[in-house]
mmCIF file of N, CA, C and O in Angstrom:
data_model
loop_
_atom_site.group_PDB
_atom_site.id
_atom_site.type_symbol
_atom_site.label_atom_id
_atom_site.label_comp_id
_atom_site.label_asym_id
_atom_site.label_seq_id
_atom_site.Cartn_x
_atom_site.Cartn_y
_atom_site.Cartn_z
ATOM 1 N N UNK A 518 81.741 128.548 99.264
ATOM 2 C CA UNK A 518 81.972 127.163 98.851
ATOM 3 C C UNK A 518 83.221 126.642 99.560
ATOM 4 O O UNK A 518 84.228 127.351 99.554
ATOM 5 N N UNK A 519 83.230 125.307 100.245
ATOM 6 C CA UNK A 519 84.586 125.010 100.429
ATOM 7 C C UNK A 519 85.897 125.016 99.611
ATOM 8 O O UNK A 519 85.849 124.865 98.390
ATOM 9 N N UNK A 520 86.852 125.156 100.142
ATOM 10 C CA UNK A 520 88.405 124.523 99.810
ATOM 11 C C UNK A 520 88.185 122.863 99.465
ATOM 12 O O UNK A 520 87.775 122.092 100.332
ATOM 13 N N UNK A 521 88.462 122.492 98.298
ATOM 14 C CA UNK A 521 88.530 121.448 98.091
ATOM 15 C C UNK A 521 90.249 120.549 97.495
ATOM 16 O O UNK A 521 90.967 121.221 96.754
ATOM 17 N N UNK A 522 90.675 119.273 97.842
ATOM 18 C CA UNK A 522 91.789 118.803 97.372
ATOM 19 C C UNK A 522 91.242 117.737 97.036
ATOM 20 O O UNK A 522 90.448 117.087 97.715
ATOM 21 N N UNK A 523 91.840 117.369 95.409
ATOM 22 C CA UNK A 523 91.518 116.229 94.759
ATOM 23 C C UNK A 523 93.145 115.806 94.442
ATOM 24 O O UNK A 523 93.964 116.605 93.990
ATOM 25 N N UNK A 524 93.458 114.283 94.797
ATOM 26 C CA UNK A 524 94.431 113.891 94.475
ATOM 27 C C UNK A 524 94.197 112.519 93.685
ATOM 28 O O UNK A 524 93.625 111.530 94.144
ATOM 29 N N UNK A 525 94.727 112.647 92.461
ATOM 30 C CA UNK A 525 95.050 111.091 91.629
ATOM 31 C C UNK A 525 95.986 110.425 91.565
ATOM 32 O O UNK A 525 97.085 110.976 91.490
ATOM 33 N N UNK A 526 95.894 109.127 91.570
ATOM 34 C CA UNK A 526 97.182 108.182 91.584
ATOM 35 C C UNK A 526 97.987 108.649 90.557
ATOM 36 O O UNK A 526 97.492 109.557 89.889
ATOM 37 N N UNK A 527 98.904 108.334 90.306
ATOM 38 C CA UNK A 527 99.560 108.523 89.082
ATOM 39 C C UNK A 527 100.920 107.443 89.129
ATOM 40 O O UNK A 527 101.480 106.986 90.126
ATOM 41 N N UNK A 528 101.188 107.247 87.874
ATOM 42 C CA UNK A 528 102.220 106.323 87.923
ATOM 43 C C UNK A 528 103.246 106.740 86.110
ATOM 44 O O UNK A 528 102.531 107.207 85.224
ATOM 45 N N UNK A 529 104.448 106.574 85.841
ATOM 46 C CA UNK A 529 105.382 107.356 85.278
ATOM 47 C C UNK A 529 105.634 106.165 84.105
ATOM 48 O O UNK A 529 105.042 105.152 84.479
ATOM 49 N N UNK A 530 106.086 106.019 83.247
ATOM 50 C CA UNK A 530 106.883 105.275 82.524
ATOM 51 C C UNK A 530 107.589 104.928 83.654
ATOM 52 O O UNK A 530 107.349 103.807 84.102
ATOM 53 N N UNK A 531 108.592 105.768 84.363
ATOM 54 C CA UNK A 531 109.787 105.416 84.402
ATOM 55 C C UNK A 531 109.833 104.612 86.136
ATOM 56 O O UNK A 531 110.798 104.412 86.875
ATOM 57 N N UNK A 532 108.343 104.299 86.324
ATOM 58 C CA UNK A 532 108.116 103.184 87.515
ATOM 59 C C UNK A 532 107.449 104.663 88.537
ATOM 60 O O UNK A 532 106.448 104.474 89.227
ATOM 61 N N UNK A 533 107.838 105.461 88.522
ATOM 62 C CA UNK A 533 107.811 106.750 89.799
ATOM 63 C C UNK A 533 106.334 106.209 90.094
ATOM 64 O O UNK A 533 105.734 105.439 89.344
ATOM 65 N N UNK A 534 105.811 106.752 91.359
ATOM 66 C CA UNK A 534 104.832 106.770 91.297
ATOM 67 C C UNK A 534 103.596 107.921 92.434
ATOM 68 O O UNK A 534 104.577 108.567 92.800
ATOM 69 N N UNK A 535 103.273 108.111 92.642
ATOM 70 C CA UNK A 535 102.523 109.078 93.788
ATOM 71 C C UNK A 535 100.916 109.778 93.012
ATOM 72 O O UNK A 535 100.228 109.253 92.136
ATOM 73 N N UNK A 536 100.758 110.761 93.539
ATOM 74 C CA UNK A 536 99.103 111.538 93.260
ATOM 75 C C UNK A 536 99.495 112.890 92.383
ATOM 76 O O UNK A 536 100.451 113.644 92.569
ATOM 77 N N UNK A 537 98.493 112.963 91.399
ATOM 78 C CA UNK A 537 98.399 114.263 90.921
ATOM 79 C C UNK A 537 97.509 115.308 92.040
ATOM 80 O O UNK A 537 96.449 114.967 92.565
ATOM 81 N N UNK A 538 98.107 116.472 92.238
ATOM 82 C CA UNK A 538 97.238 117.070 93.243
ATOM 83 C C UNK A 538 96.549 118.287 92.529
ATOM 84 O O UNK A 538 97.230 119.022 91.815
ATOM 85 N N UNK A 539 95.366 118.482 92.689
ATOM 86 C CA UNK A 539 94.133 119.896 92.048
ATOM 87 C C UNK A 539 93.591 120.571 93.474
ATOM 88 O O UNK A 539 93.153 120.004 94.475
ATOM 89 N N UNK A 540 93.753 121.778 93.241
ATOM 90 C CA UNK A 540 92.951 122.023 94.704
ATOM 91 C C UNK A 540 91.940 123.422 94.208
ATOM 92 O O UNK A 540 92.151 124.169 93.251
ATOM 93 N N UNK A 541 91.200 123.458 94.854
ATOM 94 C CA UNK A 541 89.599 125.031 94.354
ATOM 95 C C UNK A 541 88.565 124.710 95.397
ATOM 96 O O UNK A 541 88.499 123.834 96.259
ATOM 97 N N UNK A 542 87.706 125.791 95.009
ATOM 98 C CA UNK A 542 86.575 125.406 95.803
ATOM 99 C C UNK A 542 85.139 124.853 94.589
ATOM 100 O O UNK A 542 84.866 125.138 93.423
ATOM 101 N N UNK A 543 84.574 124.037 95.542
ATOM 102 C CA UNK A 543 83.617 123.008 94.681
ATOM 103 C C UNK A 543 82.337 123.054 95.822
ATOM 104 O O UNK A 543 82.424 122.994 97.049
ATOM 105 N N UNK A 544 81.286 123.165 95.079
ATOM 106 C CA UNK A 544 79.443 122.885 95.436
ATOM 107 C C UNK A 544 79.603 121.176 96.481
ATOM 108 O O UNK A 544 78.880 121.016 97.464
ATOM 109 N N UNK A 545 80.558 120.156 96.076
ATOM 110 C CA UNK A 545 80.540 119.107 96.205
ATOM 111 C C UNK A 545 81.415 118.176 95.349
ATOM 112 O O UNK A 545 81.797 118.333 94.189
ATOM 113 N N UNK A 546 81.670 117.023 96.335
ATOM 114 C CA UNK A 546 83.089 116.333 95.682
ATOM 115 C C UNK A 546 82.777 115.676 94.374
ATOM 116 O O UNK A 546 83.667 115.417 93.564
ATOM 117 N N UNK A 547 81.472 115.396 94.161
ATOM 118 C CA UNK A 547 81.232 115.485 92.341
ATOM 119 C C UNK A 547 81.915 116.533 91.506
ATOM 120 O O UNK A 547 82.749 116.179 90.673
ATOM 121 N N UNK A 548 81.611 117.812 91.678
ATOM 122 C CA UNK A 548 81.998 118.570 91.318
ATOM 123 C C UNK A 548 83.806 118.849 91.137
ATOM 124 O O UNK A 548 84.591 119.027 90.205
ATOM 125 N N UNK A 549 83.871 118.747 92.818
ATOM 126 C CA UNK A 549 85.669 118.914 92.620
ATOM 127 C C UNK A 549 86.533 117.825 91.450
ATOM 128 O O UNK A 549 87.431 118.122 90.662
ATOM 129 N N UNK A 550 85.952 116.659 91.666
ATOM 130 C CA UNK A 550 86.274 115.930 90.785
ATOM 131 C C UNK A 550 86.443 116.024 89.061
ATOM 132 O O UNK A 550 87.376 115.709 88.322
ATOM 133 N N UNK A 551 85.001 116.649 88.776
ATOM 134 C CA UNK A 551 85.258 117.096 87.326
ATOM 135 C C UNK A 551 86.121 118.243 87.113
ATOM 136 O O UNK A 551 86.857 118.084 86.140
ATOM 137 N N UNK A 552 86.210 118.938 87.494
ATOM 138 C CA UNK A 552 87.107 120.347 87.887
ATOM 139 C C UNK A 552 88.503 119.730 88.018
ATOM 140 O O UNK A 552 89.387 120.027 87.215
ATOM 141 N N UNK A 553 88.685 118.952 88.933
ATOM 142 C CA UNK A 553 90.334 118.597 88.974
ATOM 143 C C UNK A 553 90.805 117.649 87.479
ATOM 144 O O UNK A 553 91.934 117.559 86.997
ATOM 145 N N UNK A 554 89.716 117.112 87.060
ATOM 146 C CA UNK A 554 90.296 116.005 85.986
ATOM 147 C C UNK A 554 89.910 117.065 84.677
ATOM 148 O O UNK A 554 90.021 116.635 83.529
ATOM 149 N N UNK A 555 89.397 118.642 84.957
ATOM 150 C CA UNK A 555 89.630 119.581 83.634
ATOM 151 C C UNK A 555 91.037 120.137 83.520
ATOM 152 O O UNK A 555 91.840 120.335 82.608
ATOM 153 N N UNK A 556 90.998 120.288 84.709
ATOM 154 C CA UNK A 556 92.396 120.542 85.156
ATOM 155 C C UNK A 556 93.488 120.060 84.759
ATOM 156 O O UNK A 556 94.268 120.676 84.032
ATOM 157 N N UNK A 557 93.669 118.904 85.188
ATOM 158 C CA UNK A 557 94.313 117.966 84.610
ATOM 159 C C UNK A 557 94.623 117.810 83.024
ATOM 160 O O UNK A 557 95.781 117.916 82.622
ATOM 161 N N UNK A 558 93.726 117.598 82.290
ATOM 162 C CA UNK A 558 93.462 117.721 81.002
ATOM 163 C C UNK A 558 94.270 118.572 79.958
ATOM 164 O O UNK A 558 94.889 118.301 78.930
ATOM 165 N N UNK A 559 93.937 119.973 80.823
ATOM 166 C CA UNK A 559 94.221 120.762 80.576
ATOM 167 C C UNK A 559 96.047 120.666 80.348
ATOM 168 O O UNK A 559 96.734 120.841 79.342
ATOM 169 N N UNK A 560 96.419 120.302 81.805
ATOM 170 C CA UNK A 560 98.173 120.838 82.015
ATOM 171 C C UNK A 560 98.724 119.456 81.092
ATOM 172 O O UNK A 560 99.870 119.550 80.652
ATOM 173 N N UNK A 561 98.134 118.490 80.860
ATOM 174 C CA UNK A 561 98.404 117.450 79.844
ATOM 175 C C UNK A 561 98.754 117.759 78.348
ATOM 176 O O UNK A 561 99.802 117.632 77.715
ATOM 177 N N UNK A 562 97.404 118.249 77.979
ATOM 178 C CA UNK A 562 97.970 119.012 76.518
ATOM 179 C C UNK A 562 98.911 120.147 76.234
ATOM 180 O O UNK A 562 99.603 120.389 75.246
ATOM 181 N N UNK A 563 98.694 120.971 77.729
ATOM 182 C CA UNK A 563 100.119 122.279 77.196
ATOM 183 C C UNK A 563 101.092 120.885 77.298
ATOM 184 O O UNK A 563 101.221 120.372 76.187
ATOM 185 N N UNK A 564 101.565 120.404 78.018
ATOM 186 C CA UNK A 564 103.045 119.481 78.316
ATOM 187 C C UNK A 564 102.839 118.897 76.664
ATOM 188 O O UNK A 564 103.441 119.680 75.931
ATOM 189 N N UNK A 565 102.369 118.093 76.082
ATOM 190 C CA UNK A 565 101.878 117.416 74.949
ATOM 191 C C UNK A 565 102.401 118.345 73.709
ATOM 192 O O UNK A 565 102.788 117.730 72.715
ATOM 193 N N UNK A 566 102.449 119.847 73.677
ATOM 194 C CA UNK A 566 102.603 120.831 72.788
ATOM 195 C C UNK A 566 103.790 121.665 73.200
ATOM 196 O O UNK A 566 104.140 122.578 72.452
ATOM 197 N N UNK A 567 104.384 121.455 74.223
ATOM 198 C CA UNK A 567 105.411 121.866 74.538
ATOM 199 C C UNK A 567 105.189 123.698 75.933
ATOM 200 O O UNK A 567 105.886 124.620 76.357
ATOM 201 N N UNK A 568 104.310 123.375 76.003
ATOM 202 C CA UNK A 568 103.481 124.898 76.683
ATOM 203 C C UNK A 568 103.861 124.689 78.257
ATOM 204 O O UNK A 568 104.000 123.523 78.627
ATOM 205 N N UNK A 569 103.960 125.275 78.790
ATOM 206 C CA UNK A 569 104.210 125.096 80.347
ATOM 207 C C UNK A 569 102.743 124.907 80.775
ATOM 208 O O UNK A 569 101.765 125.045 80.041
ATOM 209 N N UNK A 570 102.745 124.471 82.460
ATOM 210 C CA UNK A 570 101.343 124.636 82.715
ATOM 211 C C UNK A 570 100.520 125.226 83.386
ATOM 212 O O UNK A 570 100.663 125.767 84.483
ATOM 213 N N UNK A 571 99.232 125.099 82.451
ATOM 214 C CA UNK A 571 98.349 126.352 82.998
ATOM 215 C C UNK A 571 98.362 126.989 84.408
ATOM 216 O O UNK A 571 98.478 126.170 85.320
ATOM 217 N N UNK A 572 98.252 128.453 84.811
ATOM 218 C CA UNK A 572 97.967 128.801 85.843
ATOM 219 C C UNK A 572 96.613 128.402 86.360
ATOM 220 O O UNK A 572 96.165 127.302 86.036
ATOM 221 N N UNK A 573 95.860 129.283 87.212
ATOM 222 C CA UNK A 573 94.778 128.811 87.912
ATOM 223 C C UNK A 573 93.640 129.335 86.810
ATOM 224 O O UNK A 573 93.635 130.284 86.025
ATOM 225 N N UNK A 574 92.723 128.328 87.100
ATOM 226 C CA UNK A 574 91.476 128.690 86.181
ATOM 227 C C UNK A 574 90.875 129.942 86.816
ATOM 228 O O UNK A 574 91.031 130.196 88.010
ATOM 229 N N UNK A 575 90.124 130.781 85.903
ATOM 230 C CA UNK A 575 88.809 131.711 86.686
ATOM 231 C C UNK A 575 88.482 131.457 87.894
ATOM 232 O O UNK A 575 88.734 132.261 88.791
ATOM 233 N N UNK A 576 87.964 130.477 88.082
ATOM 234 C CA UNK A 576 87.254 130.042 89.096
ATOM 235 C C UNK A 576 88.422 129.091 90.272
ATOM 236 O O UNK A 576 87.987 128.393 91.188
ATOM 237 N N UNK A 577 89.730 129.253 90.009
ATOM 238 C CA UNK A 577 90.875 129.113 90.971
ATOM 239 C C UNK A 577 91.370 127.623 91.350
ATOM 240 O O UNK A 577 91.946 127.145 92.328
ATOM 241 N N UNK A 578 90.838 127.057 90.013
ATOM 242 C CA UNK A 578 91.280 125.603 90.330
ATOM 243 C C UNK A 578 92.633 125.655 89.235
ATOM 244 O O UNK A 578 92.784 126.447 88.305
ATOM 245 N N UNK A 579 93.550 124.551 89.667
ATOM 246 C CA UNK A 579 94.468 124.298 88.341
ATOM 247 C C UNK A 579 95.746 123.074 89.339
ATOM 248 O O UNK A 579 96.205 122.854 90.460
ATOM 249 N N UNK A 580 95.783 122.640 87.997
ATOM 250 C CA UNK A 580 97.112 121.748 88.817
ATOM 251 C C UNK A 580 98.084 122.042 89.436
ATOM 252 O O UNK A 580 98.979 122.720 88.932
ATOM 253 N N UNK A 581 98.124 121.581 90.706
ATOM 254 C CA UNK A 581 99.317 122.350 91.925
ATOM 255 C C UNK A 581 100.413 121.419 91.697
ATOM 256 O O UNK A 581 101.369 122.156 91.459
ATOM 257 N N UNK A 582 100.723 120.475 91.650
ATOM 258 C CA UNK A 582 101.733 119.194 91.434
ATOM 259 C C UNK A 582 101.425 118.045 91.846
ATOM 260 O O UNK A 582 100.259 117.690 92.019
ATOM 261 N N UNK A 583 102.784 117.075 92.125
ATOM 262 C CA UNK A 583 102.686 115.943 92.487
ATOM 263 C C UNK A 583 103.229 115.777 93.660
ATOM 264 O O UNK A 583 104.173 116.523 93.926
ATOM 265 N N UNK A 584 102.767 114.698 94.753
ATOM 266 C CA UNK A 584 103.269 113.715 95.592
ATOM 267 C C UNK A 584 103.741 112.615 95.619
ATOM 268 O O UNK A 584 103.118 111.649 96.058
ATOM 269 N N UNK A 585 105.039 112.549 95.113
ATOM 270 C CA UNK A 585 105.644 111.228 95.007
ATOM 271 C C UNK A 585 104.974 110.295 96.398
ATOM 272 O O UNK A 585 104.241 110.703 97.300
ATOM 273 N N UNK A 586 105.594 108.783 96.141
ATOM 274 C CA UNK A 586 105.288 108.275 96.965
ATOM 275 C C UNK A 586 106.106 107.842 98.150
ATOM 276 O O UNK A 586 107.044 107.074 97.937
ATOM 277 N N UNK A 587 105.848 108.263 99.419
ATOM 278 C CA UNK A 587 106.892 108.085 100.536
ATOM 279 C C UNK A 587 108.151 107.058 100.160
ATOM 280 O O UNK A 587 109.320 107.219 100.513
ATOM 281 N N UNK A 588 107.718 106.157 99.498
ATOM 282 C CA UNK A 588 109.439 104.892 99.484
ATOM 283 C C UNK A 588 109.984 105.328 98.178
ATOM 284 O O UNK A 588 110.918 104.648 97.754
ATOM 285 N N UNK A 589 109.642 106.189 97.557
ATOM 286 C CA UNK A 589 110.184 106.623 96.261
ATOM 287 C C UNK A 589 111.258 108.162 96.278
ATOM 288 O O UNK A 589 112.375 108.583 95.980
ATOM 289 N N UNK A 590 110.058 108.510 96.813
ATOM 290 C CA UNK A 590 110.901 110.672 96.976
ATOM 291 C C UNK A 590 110.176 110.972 98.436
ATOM 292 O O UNK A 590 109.533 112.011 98.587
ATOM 293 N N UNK A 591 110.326 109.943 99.565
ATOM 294 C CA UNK A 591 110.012 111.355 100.679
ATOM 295 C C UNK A 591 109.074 111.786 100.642
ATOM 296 O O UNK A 591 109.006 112.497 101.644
ATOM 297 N N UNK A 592 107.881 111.874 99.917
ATOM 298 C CA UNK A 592 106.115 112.257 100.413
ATOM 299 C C UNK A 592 106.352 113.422 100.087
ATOM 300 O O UNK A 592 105.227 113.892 99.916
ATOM 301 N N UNK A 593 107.457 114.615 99.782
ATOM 302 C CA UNK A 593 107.639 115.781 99.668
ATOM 303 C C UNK A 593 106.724 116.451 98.615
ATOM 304 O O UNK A 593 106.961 115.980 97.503
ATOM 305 N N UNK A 594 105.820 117.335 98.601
ATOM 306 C CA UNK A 594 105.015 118.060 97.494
ATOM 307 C C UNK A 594 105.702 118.609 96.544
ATOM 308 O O UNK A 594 106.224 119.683 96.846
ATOM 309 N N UNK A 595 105.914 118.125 95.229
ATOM 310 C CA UNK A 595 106.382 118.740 94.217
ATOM 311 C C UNK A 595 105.816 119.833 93.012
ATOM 312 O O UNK A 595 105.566 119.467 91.864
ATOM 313 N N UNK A 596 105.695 120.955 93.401
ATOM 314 C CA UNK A 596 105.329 121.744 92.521
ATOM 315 C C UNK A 596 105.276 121.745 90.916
ATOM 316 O O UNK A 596 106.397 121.730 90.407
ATOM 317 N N UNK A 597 104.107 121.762 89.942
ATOM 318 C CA UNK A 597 104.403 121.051 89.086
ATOM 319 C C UNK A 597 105.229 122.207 88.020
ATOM 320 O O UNK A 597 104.771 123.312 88.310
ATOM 321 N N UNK A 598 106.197 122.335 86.983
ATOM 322 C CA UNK A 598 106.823 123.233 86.334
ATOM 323 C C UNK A 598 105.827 124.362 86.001
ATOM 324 O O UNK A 598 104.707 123.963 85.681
ATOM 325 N N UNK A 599 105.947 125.186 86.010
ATOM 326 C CA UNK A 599 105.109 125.828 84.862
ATOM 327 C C UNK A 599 105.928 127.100 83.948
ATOM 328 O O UNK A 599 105.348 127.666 83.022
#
């Protein structure tokens, strides 16, 4: 199956703004899509409960971090805590 990267906009309270990034392998970008937004989901509620976030799923998907946006932080890939 390919390497797949799914990135979402994202935007902060505090104005920030850039992509959530998910990366795995997926059948097809239908697929990667639901997979990155389980993903997602997922590292939402540990943060929500105080939990760090999840490592990689079984199947090797999980939230890698964010990309601010070039006029904000430099385009630099930010690893997300875990």
């Amino acid at each position: 199956m390919p390497y797949r990267e799914v990135n979402v906009p994202m935007r902060s309270v505090t104005g920030d703004s850039g992509v959530h990034v998910s990366t795995g392998t997926a059948t097809d970008s239908g697929a990667a899509i639901r997979i990155a937004q389980q993903s997602y989901q997922a590292a939402q509620k540990a943060q929500r409960v105080g939990q760090g976030i999840p490592g990689k799923r079984p199947d090797g998907w999980g939230a890698r971090g964010y990309r601010p946006d070039r006029g904000s932080q430099g385009g630099v890939h930010r690893p997300l805590a875990r």
